[in-house]
PDB file of C-alpha atoms in Angstrom:
ATOM      1  CA  MET A   1       0.000   0.000   0.000  1.00 41.00           C
ATOM      2  CA  ASP A   2       1.209   3.512  -0.844  1.00 48.00           C
ATOM      3  CA  LYS A   3       2.632   5.154   2.277  1.00 51.00           C
ATOM      4  CA  GLU A   4       1.347   8.521   1.108  1.00 52.00           C
ATOM      5  CA  LYS A   5      -2.225   7.236   1.206  1.00 51.00           C
ATOM      6  CA  LEU A   6      -1.752   6.172   4.828  1.00 49.00           C
ATOM      7  CA  LYS A   7      -0.974   9.739   5.903  1.00 54.00           C
ATOM      8  CA  PRO A   8      -3.735  11.885   7.491  1.00 55.00           C
ATOM      9  CA  ARG A   9      -5.699  13.945   5.000  1.00 56.00           C
ATOM     10  CA  HIS A  10      -4.317  17.256   6.249  1.00 54.00           C
ATOM     11  CA  LYS A  11      -0.759  16.022   5.681  1.00 60.00           C
ATOM     12  CA  GLN A  12      -1.601  14.851   2.176  1.00 60.00           C
ATOM     13  CA  PHE A  13      -3.207  18.257   1.591  1.00 62.00           C
ATOM     14  CA  PHE A  14      -0.003  20.159   2.436  1.00 67.00           C
ATOM     15  CA  LYS A  15       2.579  17.626   1.222  1.00 74.00           C
ATOM     16  CA  VAL A  16       5.202  18.479  -1.376  1.00 72.00           C
ATOM     17  CA  ASP A  17       5.380  15.792  -4.076  1.00 72.00           C
ATOM     18  CA  GLU A  18       8.795  15.783  -5.681  1.00 72.00           C
ATOM     19  CA  THR A  19       7.714  13.305  -8.368  1.00 69.00           C
ATOM     20  CA  VAL A  20       5.649  15.926 -10.218  1.00 75.00           C
ATOM     21  CA  GLY A  21       6.347  19.453 -11.354  1.00 75.00           C
ATOM     22  CA  LEU A  22       6.240  22.281  -8.824  1.00 71.00           C
ATOM     23  CA  HIS A  23       3.230  23.871 -10.489  1.00 71.00           C
ATOM     24  CA  GLU A  24       1.311  20.582 -10.137  1.00 71.00           C
ATOM     25  CA  ASN A  25       1.667  20.574  -6.349  1.00 77.00           C
ATOM     26  CA  PHE A  26      -1.484  21.752  -4.604  1.00 72.00           C
ATOM     27  CA  SER A  27       0.672  23.017  -1.730  1.00 77.00           C
ATOM     28  CA  PHE A  28       2.429  25.435  -4.130  1.00 76.00           C
ATOM     29  CA  ARG A  29      -0.869  26.781  -5.437  1.00 79.00           C
ATOM     30  CA  LEU A  30      -2.076  27.094  -1.857  1.00 80.00           C
ATOM     31  CA  ALA A  31       1.055  29.040  -0.883  1.00 79.00           C
ATOM     32  CA  ILE A  32       0.473  31.472  -3.753  1.00 82.00           C
ATOM     33  CA  PHE A  33      -3.292  32.015  -3.522  1.00 85.00           C
ATOM     34  CA  LEU A  34      -4.017  31.682   0.218  1.00 84.00           C
ATOM     35  CA  PRO A  35      -2.467  35.075   1.129  1.00 85.00           C
ATOM     36  CA  VAL A  36      -4.313  36.627  -1.828  1.00 88.00           C
ATOM     37  CA  VAL A  37      -7.633  35.182  -0.657  1.00 89.00           C
ATOM     38  CA  ILE A  38      -7.064  36.289   2.945  1.00 88.00           C
ATOM     39  CA  ALA A  39      -6.030  39.766   1.808  1.00 87.00           C
ATOM     40  CA  ALA A  40      -9.117  39.994  -0.419  1.00 88.00           C
ATOM     41  CA  LEU A  41     -11.382  38.983   2.500  1.00 90.00           C
ATOM     42  CA  ILE A  42      -9.838  41.582   4.811  1.00 86.00           C
ATOM     43  CA  ILE A  43     -10.118  44.280   2.133  1.00 82.00           C
ATOM     44  CA  SER A  44     -13.791  43.324   1.688  1.00 86.00           C
ATOM     45  CA  VAL A  45     -14.437  43.583   5.431  1.00 85.00           C
ATOM     46  CA  PHE A  46     -12.636  46.931   5.696  1.00 81.00           C
ATOM     47  CA  SER A  47     -14.473  48.230   2.628  1.00 79.00           C
ATOM     48  CA  PHE A  48     -17.836  47.181   4.111  1.00 80.00           C
ATOM     49  CA  GLN A  49     -17.004  48.956   7.363  1.00 79.00           C
ATOM     50  CA  LEU A  50     -16.063  52.138   5.476  1.00 75.00           C
ATOM     51  CA  TRP A  51     -19.249  51.868   3.434  1.00 77.00           C
ATOM     52  CA  LEU A  52     -21.348  51.697   6.597  1.00 77.00           C
ATOM     53  CA  LYS A  53     -19.689  54.899   7.791  1.00 72.00           C
ATOM     54  CA  GLY A  54     -20.262  56.501   4.405  1.00 69.00           C
ATOM     55  CA  GLU A  55     -16.531  56.926   3.892  1.00 66.00           C
ATOM     56  CA  PHE A  56     -16.040  54.376   1.124  1.00 62.00           C
ATOM     57  CA  ARG A  57     -15.113  56.054  -2.105  1.00 65.00           C
ATOM     58  CA  PHE A  58     -12.238  55.698  -4.511  1.00 64.00           C
ATOM     59  CA  VAL A  59     -11.168  58.285  -7.005  1.00 65.00           C
ATOM     60  CA  PHE A  60      -7.886  57.935  -8.809  1.00 66.00           C
ATOM     61  CA  SER A  61      -6.142  60.884  -7.232  1.00 62.00           C
ATOM     62  CA  GLN A  62      -3.135  61.353  -4.972  1.00 68.00           C
ATOM     63  CA  PRO A  63      -5.184  62.010  -1.775  1.00 71.00           C
ATOM     64  CA  GLU A  64      -7.512  59.068  -2.406  1.00 68.00           C
ATOM     65  CA  VAL A  65      -4.639  56.681  -3.205  1.00 70.00           C
ATOM     66  CA  SER A  66      -2.889  57.783  -0.008  1.00 75.00           C
ATOM     67  CA  ALA A  67      -6.094  57.185   1.924  1.00 72.00           C
ATOM     68  CA  PHE A  68      -6.482  53.726   0.325  1.00 73.00           C
ATOM     69  CA  ILE A  69      -2.951  52.792   1.302  1.00 75.00           C
ATOM     70  CA  LYS A  70      -3.576  54.110   4.832  1.00 75.00           C
ATOM     71  CA  TYR A  71      -6.668  51.957   5.368  1.00 75.00           C
ATOM     72  CA  PHE A  72      -5.523  48.865   3.498  1.00 78.00           C
ATOM     73  CA  THR A  73      -1.768  48.645   4.367  1.00 81.00           C
ATOM     74  CA  PHE A  74      -2.208  45.448   6.376  1.00 82.00           C
ATOM     75  CA  PRO A  75      -4.093  43.362   3.768  1.00 82.00           C
ATOM     76  CA  ILE A  76      -1.829  44.681   1.000  1.00 81.00           C
ATOM     77  CA  SER A  77       1.263  43.637   3.003  1.00 83.00           C
ATOM     78  CA  LEU A  78      -0.183  40.119   3.240  1.00 83.00           C
ATOM     79  CA  LEU A  79       0.154  39.772  -0.529  1.00 82.00           C
ATOM     80  CA  SER A  80       3.950  39.601  -0.168  1.00 84.00           C
ATOM     81  CA  LEU A  81       3.484  36.342   1.713  1.00 83.00           C
ATOM     82  CA  SER A  82       2.579  34.676  -1.598  1.00 82.00           C
ATOM     83  CA  ILE A  83       6.151  35.188  -2.735  1.00 83.00           C
ATOM     84  CA  VAL A  84       7.608  34.051   0.595  1.00 84.00           C
ATOM     85  CA  PHE A  85       5.460  30.925   0.846  1.00 81.00           C
ATOM     86  CA  GLY A  86       5.918  30.162  -2.858  1.00 80.00           C
ATOM     87  CA  VAL A  87       9.709  30.331  -2.534  1.00 85.00           C
ATOM     88  CA  MET A  88       9.581  28.117   0.590  1.00 83.00           C
ATOM     89  CA  VAL A  89       7.545  25.424  -1.174  1.00 81.00           C
ATOM     90  CA  ALA A  90       9.824  25.680  -4.214  1.00 82.00           C
ATOM     91  CA  ARG A  91      12.885  25.152  -2.015  1.00 83.00           C
ATOM     92  CA  PHE A  92      11.255  22.169  -0.282  1.00 80.00           C
ATOM     93  CA  HIS A  93      10.367  20.706  -3.675  1.00 78.00           C
ATOM     94  CA  SER A  94      13.891  21.250  -4.996  1.00 81.00           C
ATOM     95  CA  SER A  95      15.434  19.799  -1.828  1.00 81.00           C
ATOM     96  CA  LYS A  96      13.297  16.661  -2.015  1.00 79.00           C
ATOM     97  CA  GLN A  97      14.105  16.237  -5.718  1.00 78.00           C
ATOM     98  CA  LYS A  98      17.813  16.576  -4.968  1.00 83.00           C
ATOM     99  CA  SER A  99      17.500  14.045  -2.156  1.00 82.00           C
ATOM    100  CA  VAL A 100      15.826  11.565  -4.512  1.00 80.00           C
ATOM    101  CA  SER A 101      18.466  12.266  -7.151  1.00 82.00           C
ATOM    102  CA  ASN A 102      21.259  11.669  -4.636  1.00 83.00           C
ATOM    103  CA  GLU A 103      19.607   8.434  -3.516  1.00 83.00           C
ATOM    104  CA  ILE A 104      19.377   7.224  -7.118  1.00 85.00           C
ATOM    105  CA  THR A 105      23.014   8.197  -7.695  1.00 83.00           C
ATOM    106  CA  LEU A 106      24.102   6.296  -4.585  1.00 85.00           C
ATOM    107  CA  LYS A 107      22.130   3.232  -5.676  1.00 87.00           C
ATOM    108  CA  ASN A 108      23.636   3.390  -9.171  1.00 89.00           C
ATOM    109  CA  ASN A 109      27.123   3.742  -7.697  1.00 88.00           C
ATOM    110  CA  ALA A 110      26.467   0.785  -5.394  1.00 87.00           C
ATOM    111  CA  VAL A 111      25.242  -1.382  -8.283  1.00 89.00           C
ATOM    112  CA  ASN A 112      28.210  -0.383 -10.446  1.00 92.00           C
ATOM    113  CA  TYR A 113      30.592  -1.148  -7.582  1.00 90.00           C
ATOM    114  CA  PHE A 114      28.895  -4.511  -6.979  1.00 91.00           C
ATOM    115  CA  TYR A 115      29.362  -5.659 -10.581  1.00 91.00           C
ATOM    116  CA  LYS A 116      32.829  -4.115 -10.756  1.00 92.00           C
ATOM    117  CA  THR A 117      33.928  -6.208  -7.774  1.00 92.00           C
ATOM    118  CA  HIS A 118      32.472  -9.267  -9.551  1.00 92.00           C
ATOM    119  CA  GLU A 119      34.582  -8.449 -12.585  1.00 93.00           C
ATOM    120  CA  GLU A 120      37.759  -7.878 -10.554  1.00 93.00           C
ATOM    121  CA  PHE A 121      37.159 -11.028  -8.498  1.00 94.00           C
ATOM    122  CA  GLU A 122      36.771 -13.081 -11.663  1.00 94.00           C
ATOM    123  CA  LYS A 123      40.100 -11.727 -12.944  1.00 94.00           C
ATOM    124  CA  TYR A 124      41.729 -12.537  -9.611  1.00 94.00           C
ATOM    125  CA  CYS A 125      40.366 -16.092  -9.655  1.00 94.00           C
ATOM    126  CA  THR A 126      41.659 -16.604 -13.193  1.00 93.00           C
ATOM    127  CA  LYS A 127      45.052 -15.377 -12.009  1.00 93.00           C
ATOM    128  CA  LEU A 128      45.044 -17.868  -9.127  1.00 92.00           C
ATOM    129  CA  VAL A 129      44.095 -20.796 -11.358  1.00 92.00           C
ATOM    130  CA  ASN A 130      46.828 -19.916 -13.854  1.00 90.00           C
ATOM    131  CA  SER A 131      49.410 -19.472 -11.114  1.00 86.00           C
ATOM    132  CA  ASN A 132      51.773 -22.280 -10.106  1.00 79.00           C
ATOM    133  CA  GLU A 133      51.946 -21.023  -6.535  1.00 79.00           C
ATOM    134  CA  ASN A 134      48.653 -22.569  -5.406  1.00 82.00           C
ATOM    135  CA  HIS A 135      46.706 -25.769  -6.005  1.00 87.00           C
ATOM    136  CA  PHE A 136      43.455 -24.548  -7.524  1.00 90.00           C
ATOM    137  CA  LYS A 137      42.310 -26.616 -10.455  1.00 90.00           C
ATOM    138  CA  ASN A 138      39.332 -24.381 -11.136  1.00 92.00           C
ATOM    139  CA  ILE A 139      37.390 -21.563  -9.472  1.00 93.00           C
ATOM    140  CA  ARG A 140      33.814 -20.701 -10.409  1.00 94.00           C
ATOM    141  CA  SER A 141      34.104 -17.031  -9.606  1.00 92.00           C
ATOM    142  CA  ASP A 142      30.349 -16.365  -9.416  1.00 93.00           C
ATOM    143  CA  THR A 143      29.760 -19.220  -6.944  1.00 93.00           C
ATOM    144  CA  CYS A 144      32.876 -18.405  -4.953  1.00 94.00           C
ATOM    145  CA  TYR A 145      31.928 -14.716  -4.796  1.00 94.00           C
ATOM    146  CA  ALA A 146      28.406 -15.563  -3.616  1.00 93.00           C
ATOM    147  CA  SER A 147      29.823 -17.834  -0.916  1.00 93.00           C
ATOM    148  CA  LEU A 148      32.662 -15.552   0.171  1.00 93.00           C
ATOM    149  CA  PHE A 149      30.550 -12.377   0.162  1.00 93.00           C
ATOM    150  CA  SER A 150      27.109 -13.823   0.872  1.00 90.00           C
ATOM    151  CA  SER A 151      25.846 -10.572   2.412  1.00 89.00           C
ATOM    152  CA  SER A 152      26.801  -8.535  -0.651  1.00 89.00           C
ATOM    153  CA  MET A 153      23.870  -7.251  -2.710  1.00 89.00           C
ATOM    154  CA  PRO A 154      23.680  -4.869  -5.689  1.00 87.00           C
ATOM    155  CA  GLU A 155      22.100  -2.146  -3.561  1.00 85.00           C
ATOM    156  CA  ALA A 156      24.486  -2.773  -0.641  1.00 86.00           C
ATOM    157  CA  PRO A 157      27.779  -4.351  -1.761  1.00 89.00           C
ATOM    158  CA  SER A 158      29.935  -5.792   1.008  1.00 89.00           C
ATOM    159  CA  MET A 159      33.517  -6.971   0.718  1.00 91.00           C
ATOM    160  CA  ILE A 160      33.523  -8.684   4.117  1.00 93.00           C
ATOM    161  CA  ALA A 161      34.156 -12.427   4.161  1.00 93.00           C
ATOM    162  CA  SER A 162      30.968 -14.005   5.493  1.00 92.00           C
ATOM    163  CA  GLU A 163      30.600 -16.426   8.368  1.00 93.00           C
ATOM    164  CA  SER A 164      28.862 -18.898   6.050  1.00 92.00           C
ATOM    165  CA  PHE A 165      32.099 -19.172   4.050  1.00 94.00           C
ATOM    166  CA  PHE A 166      34.072 -20.074   7.168  1.00 95.00           C
ATOM    167  CA  ARG A 167      31.406 -22.586   8.178  1.00 94.00           C
ATOM    168  CA  ALA A 168      31.759 -24.184   4.749  1.00 93.00           C
ATOM    169  CA  ILE A 169      35.537 -24.351   5.203  1.00 95.00           C
ATOM    170  CA  GLU A 170      35.199 -25.911   8.637  1.00 94.00           C
ATOM    171  CA  SER A 171      32.660 -28.368   7.248  1.00 94.00           C
ATOM    172  CA  PHE A 172      35.215 -29.397   4.623  1.00 95.00           C
ATOM    173  CA  TYR A 173      37.898 -29.980   7.271  1.00 95.00           C
ATOM    174  CA  SER A 174      35.426 -31.939   9.388  1.00 95.00           C
ATOM    175  CA  VAL A 175      34.419 -34.243   6.526  1.00 95.00           C
ATOM    176  CA  TYR A 176      38.058 -34.657   5.499  1.00 94.00           C
ATOM    177  CA  ALA A 177      39.060 -35.683   9.052  1.00 94.00           C
ATOM    178  CA  ASP A 178      36.065 -38.037   9.437  1.00 94.00           C
ATOM    179  CA  ASN A 179      36.748 -39.641   6.057  1.00 93.00           C
ATOM    180  CA  PHE A 180      40.399 -40.142   6.912  1.00 93.00           C
ATOM    181  CA  ILE A 181      39.783 -41.693  10.342  1.00 92.00           C
ATOM    182  CA  ASN A 182      36.972 -43.900   9.020  1.00 92.00           C
ATOM    183  CA  TYR A 183      39.154 -44.951   6.102  1.00 91.00           C
ATOM    184  CA  LEU A 184      41.729 -46.375   8.515  1.00 88.00           C
ATOM    185  CA  ASP A 185      39.057 -48.836   9.723  1.00 87.00           C
ATOM    186  CA  SER A 186      37.810 -49.721   6.256  1.00 86.00           C
ATOM    187  CA  SER A 187      38.469 -52.754   4.082  1.00 84.00           C
ATOM    188  CA  GLU A 188      39.754 -50.419   1.343  1.00 84.00           C
ATOM    189  CA  TYR A 189      42.631 -49.422   3.612  1.00 84.00           C
ATOM    190  CA  TYR A 190      43.722 -53.021   4.275  1.00 81.00           C
ATOM    191  CA  LEU A 191      43.330 -53.848   0.582  1.00 81.00           C
ATOM    192  CA  ALA A 192      45.482 -50.867  -0.385  1.00 76.00           C
ATOM    193  CA  LYS A 193      48.168 -51.964   2.074  1.00 74.00           C
ATOM    194  CA  SER A 194      48.373 -55.376   0.432  1.00 72.00           C
ATOM    195  CA  ARG A 195      48.825 -54.018  -3.104  1.00 66.00           C
ATOM    196  CA  SER A 196      51.909 -52.892  -4.905  1.00 50.00           C
ATOM    197  CA  THR A 197      51.300 -49.213  -5.357  1.00 48.00           C
ATOM    198  CA  ARG A 198      54.300 -47.944  -7.281  1.00 49.00           C
ATOM    199  CA  LYS A 199      52.625 -48.583 -10.675  1.00 50.00           C
ATOM    200  CA  MET A 200      49.119 -47.785  -9.556  1.00 50.00           C
ATOM    201  CA  GLY A 201      49.592 -44.142  -8.522  1.00 49.00           C
ATOM    202  CA  PRO A 202      47.747 -42.775  -5.474  1.00 56.00           C
ATOM    203  CA  LYS A 203      46.567 -45.716  -3.450  1.00 74.00           C
ATOM    204  CA  HIS A 204      44.624 -44.107  -0.622  1.00 86.00           C
ATOM    205  CA  ASP A 205      41.352 -42.405  -1.517  1.00 88.00           C
ATOM    206  CA  PHE A 206      39.006 -41.046   1.140  1.00 89.00           C
ATOM    207  CA  SER A 207      37.580 -38.141  -0.896  1.00 89.00           C
ATOM    208  CA  LYS A 208      33.911 -39.136  -0.626  1.00 89.00           C
ATOM    209  CA  GLY A 209      31.736 -36.048  -0.080  1.00 90.00           C
ATOM    210  CA  LEU A 210      34.651 -33.622  -0.303  1.00 91.00           C
ATOM    211  CA  GLU A 211      33.818 -32.478  -3.820  1.00 90.00           C
ATOM    212  CA  SER A 212      30.318 -31.407  -2.781  1.00 89.00           C
ATOM    213  CA  LYS A 213      31.819 -29.406   0.081  1.00 90.00           C
ATOM    214  CA  LEU A 214      34.210 -27.699  -2.322  1.00 92.00           C
ATOM    215  CA  ASN A 215      31.340 -26.991  -4.721  1.00 90.00           C
ATOM    216  CA  ARG A 216      29.760 -24.855  -2.020  1.00 89.00           C
ATOM    217  CA  LEU A 217      32.946 -22.779  -2.049  1.00 91.00           C
ATOM    218  CA  GLY A 218      33.041 -22.707  -5.841  1.00 92.00           C
ATOM    219  CA  VAL A 219      36.545 -24.228  -6.003  1.00 93.00           C
ATOM    220  CA  ARG A 220      38.140 -27.425  -7.254  1.00 91.00           C
ATOM    221  CA  PHE A 221      41.434 -29.065  -6.319  1.00 88.00           C
ATOM    222  CA  SER A 222      43.359 -31.970  -7.744  1.00 79.00           C
ATOM    223  CA  PHE A 223      43.475 -35.120  -5.625  1.00 80.00           C
ATOM    224  CA  ILE A 224      42.092 -33.675  -2.379  1.00 85.00           C
ATOM    225  CA  GLY A 225      41.569 -36.711  -0.174  1.00 86.00           C
ATOM    226  CA  SER A 226      43.642 -38.934  -2.474  1.00 86.00           C
ATOM    227  CA  VAL A 227      47.217 -39.457  -1.319  1.00 85.00           C
ATOM    228  CA  ALA A 228      50.069 -41.792  -2.132  1.00 80.00           C
ATOM    229  CA  GLU A 229      51.039 -42.048   1.523  1.00 83.00           C
ATOM    230  CA  LEU A 230      48.742 -41.561   4.509  1.00 84.00           C
ATOM    231  CA  THR A 231      51.341 -39.358   6.165  1.00 82.00           C
ATOM    232  CA  ASN A 232      50.734 -36.895   3.313  1.00 86.00           C
ATOM    233  CA  VAL A 233      47.388 -35.815   4.750  1.00 90.00           C
ATOM    234  CA  GLU A 234      49.091 -32.928   6.509  1.00 90.00           C
ATOM    235  CA  GLU A 235      50.520 -31.753   3.203  1.00 90.00           C
ATOM    236  CA  ASP A 236      47.138 -32.290   1.559  1.00 90.00           C
ATOM    237  CA  LEU A 237      45.416 -30.015   4.054  1.00 93.00           C
ATOM    238  CA  SER A 238      48.305 -27.568   3.927  1.00 93.00           C
ATOM    239  CA  ASN A 239      47.840 -27.207   0.170  1.00 91.00           C
ATOM    240  CA  PHE A 240      44.165 -26.486   0.715  1.00 93.00           C
ATOM    241  CA  TYR A 241      44.962 -23.981   3.457  1.00 94.00           C
ATOM    242  CA  CYS A 242      47.572 -22.124   1.389  1.00 93.00           C
ATOM    243  CA  SER A 243      45.222 -21.877  -1.582  1.00 92.00           C
ATOM    244  CA  ILE A 244      42.348 -20.441   0.468  1.00 93.00           C
ATOM    245  CA  PHE A 245      44.854 -18.095   2.096  1.00 93.00           C
ATOM    246  CA  GLU A 246      45.718 -16.800  -1.384  1.00 92.00           C
ATOM    247  CA  LEU A 247      42.003 -16.345  -2.071  1.00 93.00           C
ATOM    248  CA  PHE A 248      41.801 -14.064   0.962  1.00 93.00           C
ATOM    249  CA  ASN A 249      44.491 -11.864  -0.580  1.00 92.00           C
ATOM    250  CA  PHE A 250      41.921 -10.494  -3.001  1.00 93.00           C
ATOM    251  CA  PRO A 251      42.557  -6.699  -2.869  1.00 91.00           C
ATOM    252  CA  GLY A 252      38.869  -5.923  -2.325  1.00 87.00           C
ATOM    253  CA  LEU A 253      38.551  -8.007   0.876  1.00 92.00           C
ATOM    254  CA  ASP A 254      37.867  -5.655   3.795  1.00 92.00           C
ATOM    255  CA  ASN A 255      38.446  -8.006   6.735  1.00 92.00           C
ATOM    256  CA  ARG A 256      41.548  -9.801   5.458  1.00 92.00           C
ATOM    257  CA  LEU A 257      43.290  -9.989   8.843  1.00 93.00           C
ATOM    258  CA  TYR A 258      40.206 -11.449  10.515  1.00 94.00           C
ATOM    259  CA  ALA A 259      39.687 -13.891   7.625  1.00 94.00           C
ATOM    260  CA  ASN A 260      43.285 -15.113   7.815  1.00 94.00           C
ATOM    261  CA  GLU A 261      43.025 -15.517  11.579  1.00 95.00           C
ATOM    262  CA  ARG A 262      39.807 -17.515  11.270  1.00 95.00           C
ATOM    263  CA  LEU A 263      41.363 -19.723   8.588  1.00 95.00           C
ATOM    264  CA  ASN A 264      44.457 -20.261  10.749  1.00 96.00           C
ATOM    265  CA  ASN A 265      42.336 -21.301  13.715  1.00 96.00           C
ATOM    266  CA  ILE A 266      40.253 -23.737  11.661  1.00 96.00           C
ATOM    267  CA  HIS A 267      43.326 -25.270  10.011  1.00 96.00           C
ATOM    268  CA  ARG A 268      45.184 -25.553  13.315  1.00 96.00           C
ATOM    269  CA  LYS A 269      42.165 -27.123  15.035  1.00 95.00           C
ATOM    270  CA  TRP A 270      41.657 -29.936  12.523  1.00 95.00           C
ATOM    271  CA  THR A 271      45.298 -30.664  11.728  1.00 94.00           C
ATOM    272  CA  THR A 272      45.920 -30.916  15.469  1.00 94.00           C
ATOM    273  CA  PHE A 273      42.944 -33.271  15.747  1.00 94.00           C
ATOM    274  CA  ILE A 274      44.369 -35.531  13.025  1.00 93.00           C
ATOM    275  CA  LYS A 275      47.966 -35.432  14.243  1.00 92.00           C
ATOM    276  CA  ASN A 276      46.920 -36.296  17.795  1.00 92.00           C
ATOM    277  CA  HIS A 277      44.537 -39.068  16.793  1.00 91.00           C
ATOM    278  CA  PRO A 278      45.835 -42.453  17.972  1.00 91.00           C
ATOM    279  CA  LYS A 279      45.257 -44.091  14.586  1.00 88.00           C
ATOM    280  CA  TYR A 280      47.272 -41.456  12.760  1.00 88.00           C
ATOM    281  CA  ILE A 281      50.033 -41.606  15.357  1.00 87.00           C
ATOM    282  CA  GLY A 282      50.165 -45.351  14.794  1.00 84.00           C
ATOM    283  CA  ILE A 283      50.385 -44.940  11.018  1.00 80.00           C
ATOM    284  CA  LYS A 284      53.096 -42.305  11.318  1.00 74.00           C
ATOM    285  CA  SER A 285      55.178 -44.403  13.711  1.00 71.00           C
ATOM    286  CA  LEU A 286      55.293 -47.153  11.087  1.00 59.00           C
ATOM    287  CA  ALA A 287      56.292 -44.809   8.261  1.00 56.00           C
ATOM    288  CA  PRO A 288      59.970 -44.900   7.152  1.00 53.00           C
ATOM    289  CA  GLN A 289      62.008 -42.149   8.815  1.00 51.00           C
ATOM    290  CA  ASP A 290      64.350 -39.971   6.735  1.00 47.00           C
TER     291      ASP A 290
END
């Protein structure tokens, strides 16, 4: 429902509508003609009083004009209020139009900034994928942007890494750790131990469900959860950590320090969990020492 229609009638009567021309506003017409009407009524009353006294006459001569001005100074002075009130309404109308114009400009700037950050983020993701310094296989920039900046909207862009992104990262670590620990109790693990693995490539695969977690982040990695040696899980997670860390180096990110700290805490928490797990300690104790 239109908010203007919910206003009391007297407020609608005197409102200044910036969406139409000044001359179409009833309040502007009222400001111009109300003083004229009041002045005309007062002149009529004064004229009637003079007529009752037999003093009402008007001849175009200097004494009569002086007498007219003497009797009717007050109502004549009221006519100047038409200009004053008209200018006031015009200024209100102009101010409201400027306010609306500024609001539209701000919205347009926000929308332009929103899509500009999309464009720059896409370029940054392409740079990361093409770089040899991280382990990204692919980044769907639109999905990653929506996950990383979930609170960002065209009318209110935000370059603050969202909590939902960190929850997705922690969910990935959690599934990775669960898969790894469960894998050590699985028949696949004992079967892999009994095989000759030098010609078969990576022999340990506990990547179930990890790809769907990465899809929520809009990223893909090569061989996450698939390692040649079980003691490589720390390196596997480290590669993931370093890559996400590079993602947080996007120049537009506003809370980079907080994001890096959160990532550090999540990585430290789950790598510590794995390294201190009795099953992993047992595997590592059996691994050949350099």
